[in-house]
Coordinates of C-alpha atoms in Angstrom, one line a residue:
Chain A
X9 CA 15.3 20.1 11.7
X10 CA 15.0 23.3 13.5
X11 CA 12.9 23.0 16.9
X12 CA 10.1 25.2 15.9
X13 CA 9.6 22.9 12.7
X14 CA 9.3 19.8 14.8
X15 CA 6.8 21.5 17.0
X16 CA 4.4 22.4 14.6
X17 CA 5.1 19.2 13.1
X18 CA 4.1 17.5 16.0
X19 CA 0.8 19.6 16.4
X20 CA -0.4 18.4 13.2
X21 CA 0.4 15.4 13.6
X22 CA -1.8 14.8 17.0
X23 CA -4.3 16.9 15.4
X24 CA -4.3 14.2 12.5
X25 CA -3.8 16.6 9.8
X26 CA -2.1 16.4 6.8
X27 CA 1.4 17.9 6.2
X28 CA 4.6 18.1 4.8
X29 CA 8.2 18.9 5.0
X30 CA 10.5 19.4 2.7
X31 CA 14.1 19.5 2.7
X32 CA 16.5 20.7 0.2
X33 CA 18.9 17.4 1.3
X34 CA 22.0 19.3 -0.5
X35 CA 21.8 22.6 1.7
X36 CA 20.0 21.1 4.5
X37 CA 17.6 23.8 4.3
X38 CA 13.8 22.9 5.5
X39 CA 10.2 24.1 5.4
X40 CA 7.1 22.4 6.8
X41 CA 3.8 22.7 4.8
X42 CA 0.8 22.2 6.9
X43 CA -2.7 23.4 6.1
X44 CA -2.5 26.6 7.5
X45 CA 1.1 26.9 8.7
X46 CA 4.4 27.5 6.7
X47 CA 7.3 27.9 8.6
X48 CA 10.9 27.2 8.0
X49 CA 14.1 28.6 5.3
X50 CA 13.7 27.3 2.4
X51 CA 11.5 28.8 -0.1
X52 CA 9.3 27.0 -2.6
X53 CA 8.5 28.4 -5.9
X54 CA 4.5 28.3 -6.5
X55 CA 5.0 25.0 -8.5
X56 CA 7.1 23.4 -6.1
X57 CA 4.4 24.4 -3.8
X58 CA 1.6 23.1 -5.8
X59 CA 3.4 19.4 -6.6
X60 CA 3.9 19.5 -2.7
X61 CA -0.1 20.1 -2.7
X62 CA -0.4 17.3 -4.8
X63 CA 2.1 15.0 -3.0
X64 CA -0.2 15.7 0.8
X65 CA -3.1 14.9 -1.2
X66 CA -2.0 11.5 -2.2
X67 CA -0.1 10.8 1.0
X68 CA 2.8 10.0 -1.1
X69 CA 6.5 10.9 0.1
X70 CA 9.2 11.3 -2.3
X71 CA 11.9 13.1 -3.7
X72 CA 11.0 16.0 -6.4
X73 CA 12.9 18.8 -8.6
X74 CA 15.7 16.5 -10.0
X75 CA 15.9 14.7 -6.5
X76 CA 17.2 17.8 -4.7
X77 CA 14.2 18.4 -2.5
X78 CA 12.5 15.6 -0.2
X79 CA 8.8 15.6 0.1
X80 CA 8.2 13.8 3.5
X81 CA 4.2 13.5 3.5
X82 CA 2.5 12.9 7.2
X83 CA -1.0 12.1 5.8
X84 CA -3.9 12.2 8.6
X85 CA -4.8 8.9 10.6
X86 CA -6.8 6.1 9.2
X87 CA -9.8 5.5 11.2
X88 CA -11.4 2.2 11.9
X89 CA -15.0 2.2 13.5
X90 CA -16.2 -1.3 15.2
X91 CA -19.8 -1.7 15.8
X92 CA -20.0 -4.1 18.4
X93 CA -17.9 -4.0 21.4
X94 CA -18.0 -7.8 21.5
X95 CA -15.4 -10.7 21.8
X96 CA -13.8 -10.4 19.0
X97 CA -13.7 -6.1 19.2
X98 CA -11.4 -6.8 22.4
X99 CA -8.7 -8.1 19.9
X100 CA -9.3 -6.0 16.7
X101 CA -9.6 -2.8 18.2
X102 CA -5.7 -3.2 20.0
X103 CA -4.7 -4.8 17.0
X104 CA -5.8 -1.8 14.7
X105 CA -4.4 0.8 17.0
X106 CA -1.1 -1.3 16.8
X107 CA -0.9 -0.5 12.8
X108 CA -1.9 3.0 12.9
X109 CA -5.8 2.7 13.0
X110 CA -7.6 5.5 14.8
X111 CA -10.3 3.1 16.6
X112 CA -13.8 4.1 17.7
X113 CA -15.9 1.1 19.3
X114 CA -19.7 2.0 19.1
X115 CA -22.7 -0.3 20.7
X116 CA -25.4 1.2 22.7
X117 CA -25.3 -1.8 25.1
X118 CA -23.2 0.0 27.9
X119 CA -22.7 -4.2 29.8
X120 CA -20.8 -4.9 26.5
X121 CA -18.7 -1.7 26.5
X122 CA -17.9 -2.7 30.0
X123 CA -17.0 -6.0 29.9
X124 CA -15.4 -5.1 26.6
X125 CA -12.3 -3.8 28.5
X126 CA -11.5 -1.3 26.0
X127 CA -10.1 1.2 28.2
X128 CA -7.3 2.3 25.6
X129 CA -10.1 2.7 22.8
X130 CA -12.7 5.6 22.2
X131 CA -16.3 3.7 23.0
X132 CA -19.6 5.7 21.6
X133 CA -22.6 4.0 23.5
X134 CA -24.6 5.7 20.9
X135 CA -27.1 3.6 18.5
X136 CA -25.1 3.2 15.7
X137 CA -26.6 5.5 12.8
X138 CA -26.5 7.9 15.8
X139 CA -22.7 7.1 16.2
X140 CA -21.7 6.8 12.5
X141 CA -23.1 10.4 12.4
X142 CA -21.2 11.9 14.5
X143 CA -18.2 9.8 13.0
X144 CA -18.7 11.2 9.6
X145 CA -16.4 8.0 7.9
X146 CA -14.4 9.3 5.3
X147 CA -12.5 7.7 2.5
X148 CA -9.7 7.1 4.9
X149 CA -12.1 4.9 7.6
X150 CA -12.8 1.5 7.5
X151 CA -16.2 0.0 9.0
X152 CA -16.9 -2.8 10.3
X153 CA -19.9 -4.3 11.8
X154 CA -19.9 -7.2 14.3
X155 CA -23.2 -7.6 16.4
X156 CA -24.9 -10.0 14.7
X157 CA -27.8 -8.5 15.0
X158 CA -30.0 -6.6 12.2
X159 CA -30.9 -3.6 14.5
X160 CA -27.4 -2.6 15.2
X161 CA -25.5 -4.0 12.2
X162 CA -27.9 -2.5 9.1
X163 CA -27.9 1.0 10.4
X164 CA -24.3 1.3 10.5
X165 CA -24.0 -0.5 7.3
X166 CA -26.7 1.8 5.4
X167 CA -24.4 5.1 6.7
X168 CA -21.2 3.2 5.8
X169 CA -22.6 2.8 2.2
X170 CA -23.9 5.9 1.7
X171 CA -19.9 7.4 3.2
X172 CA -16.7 7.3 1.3
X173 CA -15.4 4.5 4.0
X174 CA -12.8 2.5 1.6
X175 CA -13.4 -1.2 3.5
X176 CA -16.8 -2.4 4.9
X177 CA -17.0 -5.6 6.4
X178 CA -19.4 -7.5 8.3
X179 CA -19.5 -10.4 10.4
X180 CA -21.7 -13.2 9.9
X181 CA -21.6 -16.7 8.2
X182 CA -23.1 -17.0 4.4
X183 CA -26.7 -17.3 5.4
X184 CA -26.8 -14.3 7.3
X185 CA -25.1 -12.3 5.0
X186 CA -27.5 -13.5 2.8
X187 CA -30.4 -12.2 4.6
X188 CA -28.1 -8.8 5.6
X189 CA -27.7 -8.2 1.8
X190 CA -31.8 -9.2 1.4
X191 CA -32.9 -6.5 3.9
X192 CA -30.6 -3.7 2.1
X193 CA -31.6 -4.3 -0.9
X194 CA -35.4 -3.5 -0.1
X195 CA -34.2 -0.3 1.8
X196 CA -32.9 0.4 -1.4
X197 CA -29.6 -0.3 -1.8
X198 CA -28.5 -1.4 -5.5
X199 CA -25.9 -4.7 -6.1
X200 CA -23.2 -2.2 -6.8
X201 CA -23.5 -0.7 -3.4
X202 CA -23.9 -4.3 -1.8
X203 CA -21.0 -5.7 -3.5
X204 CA -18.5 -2.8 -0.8
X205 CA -19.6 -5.2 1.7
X206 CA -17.0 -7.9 2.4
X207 CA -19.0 -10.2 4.3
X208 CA -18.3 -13.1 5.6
X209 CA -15.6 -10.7 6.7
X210 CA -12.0 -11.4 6.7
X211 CA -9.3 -13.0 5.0
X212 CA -9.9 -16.8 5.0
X213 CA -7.1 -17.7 6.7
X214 CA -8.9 -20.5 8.9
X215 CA -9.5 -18.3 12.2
X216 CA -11.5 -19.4 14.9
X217 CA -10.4 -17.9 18.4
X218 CA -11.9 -14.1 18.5
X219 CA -7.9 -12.9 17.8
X220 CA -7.1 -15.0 14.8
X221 CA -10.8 -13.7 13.5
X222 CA -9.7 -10.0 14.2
X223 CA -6.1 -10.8 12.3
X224 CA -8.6 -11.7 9.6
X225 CA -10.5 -8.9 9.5
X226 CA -7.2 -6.5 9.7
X227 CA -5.8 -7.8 7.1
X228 CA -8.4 -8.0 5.1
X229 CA -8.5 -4.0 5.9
X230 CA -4.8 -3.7 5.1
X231 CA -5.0 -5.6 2.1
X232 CA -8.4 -3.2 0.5
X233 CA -6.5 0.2 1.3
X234 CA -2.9 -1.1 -0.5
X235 CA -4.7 -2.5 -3.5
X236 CA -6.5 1.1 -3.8
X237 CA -3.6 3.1 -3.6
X238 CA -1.3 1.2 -5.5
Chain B
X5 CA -2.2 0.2 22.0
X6 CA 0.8 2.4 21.1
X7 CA 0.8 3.1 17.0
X8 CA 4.7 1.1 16.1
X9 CA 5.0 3.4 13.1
X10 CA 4.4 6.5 14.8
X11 CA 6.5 5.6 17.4
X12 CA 9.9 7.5 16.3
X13 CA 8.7 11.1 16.4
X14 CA 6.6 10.4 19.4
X15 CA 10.2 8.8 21.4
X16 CA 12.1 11.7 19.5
X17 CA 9.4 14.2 21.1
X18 CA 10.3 13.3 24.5
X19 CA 13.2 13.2 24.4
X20 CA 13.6 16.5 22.9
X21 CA 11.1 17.6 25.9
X22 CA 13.9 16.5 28.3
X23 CA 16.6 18.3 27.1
X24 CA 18.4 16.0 25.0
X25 CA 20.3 16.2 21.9
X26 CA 18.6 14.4 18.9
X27 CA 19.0 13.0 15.3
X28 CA 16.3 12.0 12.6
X29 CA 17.5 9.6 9.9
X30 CA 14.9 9.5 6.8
X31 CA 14.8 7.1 4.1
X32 CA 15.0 9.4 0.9
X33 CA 15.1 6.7 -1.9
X34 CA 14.8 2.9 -2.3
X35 CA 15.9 0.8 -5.0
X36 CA 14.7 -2.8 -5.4
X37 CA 13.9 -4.7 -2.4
X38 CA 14.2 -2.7 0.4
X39 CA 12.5 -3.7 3.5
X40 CA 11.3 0.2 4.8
X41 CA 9.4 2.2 2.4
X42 CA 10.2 6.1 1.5
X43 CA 9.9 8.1 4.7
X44 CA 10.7 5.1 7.2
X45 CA 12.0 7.1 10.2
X46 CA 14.9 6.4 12.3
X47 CA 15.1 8.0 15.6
X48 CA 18.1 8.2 17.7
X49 CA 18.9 10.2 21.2
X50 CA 22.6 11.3 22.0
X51 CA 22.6 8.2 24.7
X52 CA 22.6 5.9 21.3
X53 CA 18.9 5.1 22.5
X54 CA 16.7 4.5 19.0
X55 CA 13.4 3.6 18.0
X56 CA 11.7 3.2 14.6
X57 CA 13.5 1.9 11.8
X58 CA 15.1 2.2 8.1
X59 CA 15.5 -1.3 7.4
X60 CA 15.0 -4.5 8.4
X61 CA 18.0 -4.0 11.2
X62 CA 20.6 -4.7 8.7
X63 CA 22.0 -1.0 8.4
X64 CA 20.2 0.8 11.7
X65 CA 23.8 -0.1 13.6
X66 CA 25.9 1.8 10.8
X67 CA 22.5 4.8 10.7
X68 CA 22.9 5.7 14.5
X69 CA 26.6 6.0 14.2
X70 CA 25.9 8.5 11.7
X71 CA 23.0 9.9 13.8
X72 CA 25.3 10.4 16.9
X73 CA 28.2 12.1 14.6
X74 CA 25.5 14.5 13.0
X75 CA 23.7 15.2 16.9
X76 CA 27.5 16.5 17.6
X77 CA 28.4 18.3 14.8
X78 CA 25.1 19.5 14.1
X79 CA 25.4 18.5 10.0
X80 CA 22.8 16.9 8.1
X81 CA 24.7 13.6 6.0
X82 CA 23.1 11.4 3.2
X83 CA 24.1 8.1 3.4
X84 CA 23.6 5.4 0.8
X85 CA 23.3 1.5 1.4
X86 CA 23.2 -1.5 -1.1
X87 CA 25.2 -4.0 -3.1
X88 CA 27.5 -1.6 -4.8
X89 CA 28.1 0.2 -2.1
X90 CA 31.5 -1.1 -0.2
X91 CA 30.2 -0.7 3.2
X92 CA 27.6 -3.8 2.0
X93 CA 30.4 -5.9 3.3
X94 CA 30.0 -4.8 6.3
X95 CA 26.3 -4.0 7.2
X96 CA 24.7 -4.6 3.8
X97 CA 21.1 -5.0 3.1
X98 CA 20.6 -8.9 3.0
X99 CA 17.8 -8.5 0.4
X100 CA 19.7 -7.2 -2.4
X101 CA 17.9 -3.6 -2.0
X102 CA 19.3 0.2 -2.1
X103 CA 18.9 2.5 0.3
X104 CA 19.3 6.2 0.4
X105 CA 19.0 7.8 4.5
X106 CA 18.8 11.7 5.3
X107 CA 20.2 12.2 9.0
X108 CA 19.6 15.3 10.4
X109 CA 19.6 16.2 13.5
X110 CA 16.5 18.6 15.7
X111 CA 17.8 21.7 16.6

């Protein structure tokens, strides 16, 4: 891979855009596909090109052409957004970073963000249909909501419904799940909708310290985004 | 928290940055069981220092020997891995799996 490849490579990359390169593995020969760079010597035809489309829009890697050319797709970060910078947000959002979550932490309570210790993690101390706004979660994000409490939680939850986001979860035992599902459905929100919401959130897997919940919640995550691709 | 799968191009980044001679290994193809999926990166520095991976560890000792002899000659190789293969004696992939690996090295 010639230097100048690997640069713009890396640009996308950190810029969490989706790319491509593809190498012709019997001349060695290499060009990188980004959305608006093409650099590199070896030439696509336009059908190549446009299974290569195809292949950065799937986020699928492969070979291609009777296996002489390999497809290697970089496909932007997945995003997780935690309302709540509580307990149990300490150990999710390192956790999620850890497997290649982008993680934004939003909860207008500044104390909690604080004593949150989330130095390494983008904090929003926005209220959270504020935040979720400015998040714009796609079908690559995962929400989840952990605050317990109705004015912090249902906003988030009503933008996370009404967004692409492939996982929502939200924390809370049966009964106040219950009541969450209760007050959504008289702001409108049909059974369909509701039924996005995995709540009591996470995996049962018997957690109970804050870290074994936020294992349960991760790969709960994990778990929703490989059924949907596969 | 540091992203473990992004880790390989990030390592291979700096040490590119610092002037030293590098190698990528891809996986290319899978067969059966193998434990990386397509795309699995392998990164390796001319000091034989590596991060990422291309298996489970059964074959990364054989894939930076390869790395190291395409950073010096400057060639791309494919290598294959797996039960047929003779080398499985050696370094084979305990899970019964086939692996294809594109080394190439950043120029």
């Amino acid at each position: 891979m010639k230097a100048d490849l690997f640069e713009a490579l890396k640009l996308n990359i950190a810029a969490h855009k989706a790319c491509a390169v593809v190498t012709d593995i019997e001349t060695g020969s290499q060009s990188f596909i980004g959305a608006d760079t093409r650099i590199g010597d070896l030439t696509l035809k336009e059908e190549q090109l446009s299974v290569v489309n195809q292949l950065i829009v799937g986020d699928v890697s492969g070979q291609i052409d009777g296996m002489s050319l390999f497809v290697r797709v970089y496909g932007p970060s997945l995003r997780l957004i935690i309302v709540g910078a509580v307990h149990i947000a300490q150990a999710l959002a390192p956790m999620a970073q850890l497997a290649g979550f982008k993680v934004t932490v939003i909860d207008p309570r500044e104390a909690f963000v604080r004593a949150g210790r989330l130095s390494e993690v983008e904090a929003l101390t926005d209220w959270p249909d504020e935040g979720m706004r400015k998040l714009q979660p796609d079908s690559r994000t995962a929400v989840v909501t952990l605050t317990h409490d109705p004015k912090l939680d249902d906003p988030a939850l009503a933008a996370a419904l009404r967004s692409k986001a492939f996982y929502i979860g939200s924390l809370g035992s049966n009964r106040t799940h219950a009541k969450r599902l209760a007050r959504l459905t008289e702001d409108g929100f049909s059974e369909r909708d509701l039924d996005r919401i995995h709540g009591p959130v996470g995996l049962d897997i018997k957690a109970e310290t804050p870290s074994e919940i936020a294992v349960s919640i991760l790969g709960e995550i994990v778990a929703t985004r490989r059924r949907s691709v596969t | 928290m540091h992203n473990v799968d992004a880790d390989p191009l990030d390592r291979l980044a700096e040490w590119h940055a610092a002037g030293k001679k590098t190698a990528l290994a891809t996986v290319i193809k899978t067969w059966g069981s193998s434990p990386r999926p397509v795309g699995s990166h392998l990164a390796v520095s001319e000091d034989g220092d590596f991060a990422g991976s291309v298996s489970g560890g059964c074959i990364e000792g054989s894939v930076i020997e390869a790395a190291l002899a395409t950073i010096a000659s400057g060639q791309p190789v494919q290598l294959e891995f797996g039960v047929t293969n003779d080398m499985a004696w050696e370094v084979g992939i305990a899970c019964g799996g086939k692996v294809q690996v594109y080394v190439e090295s950043i120029s």
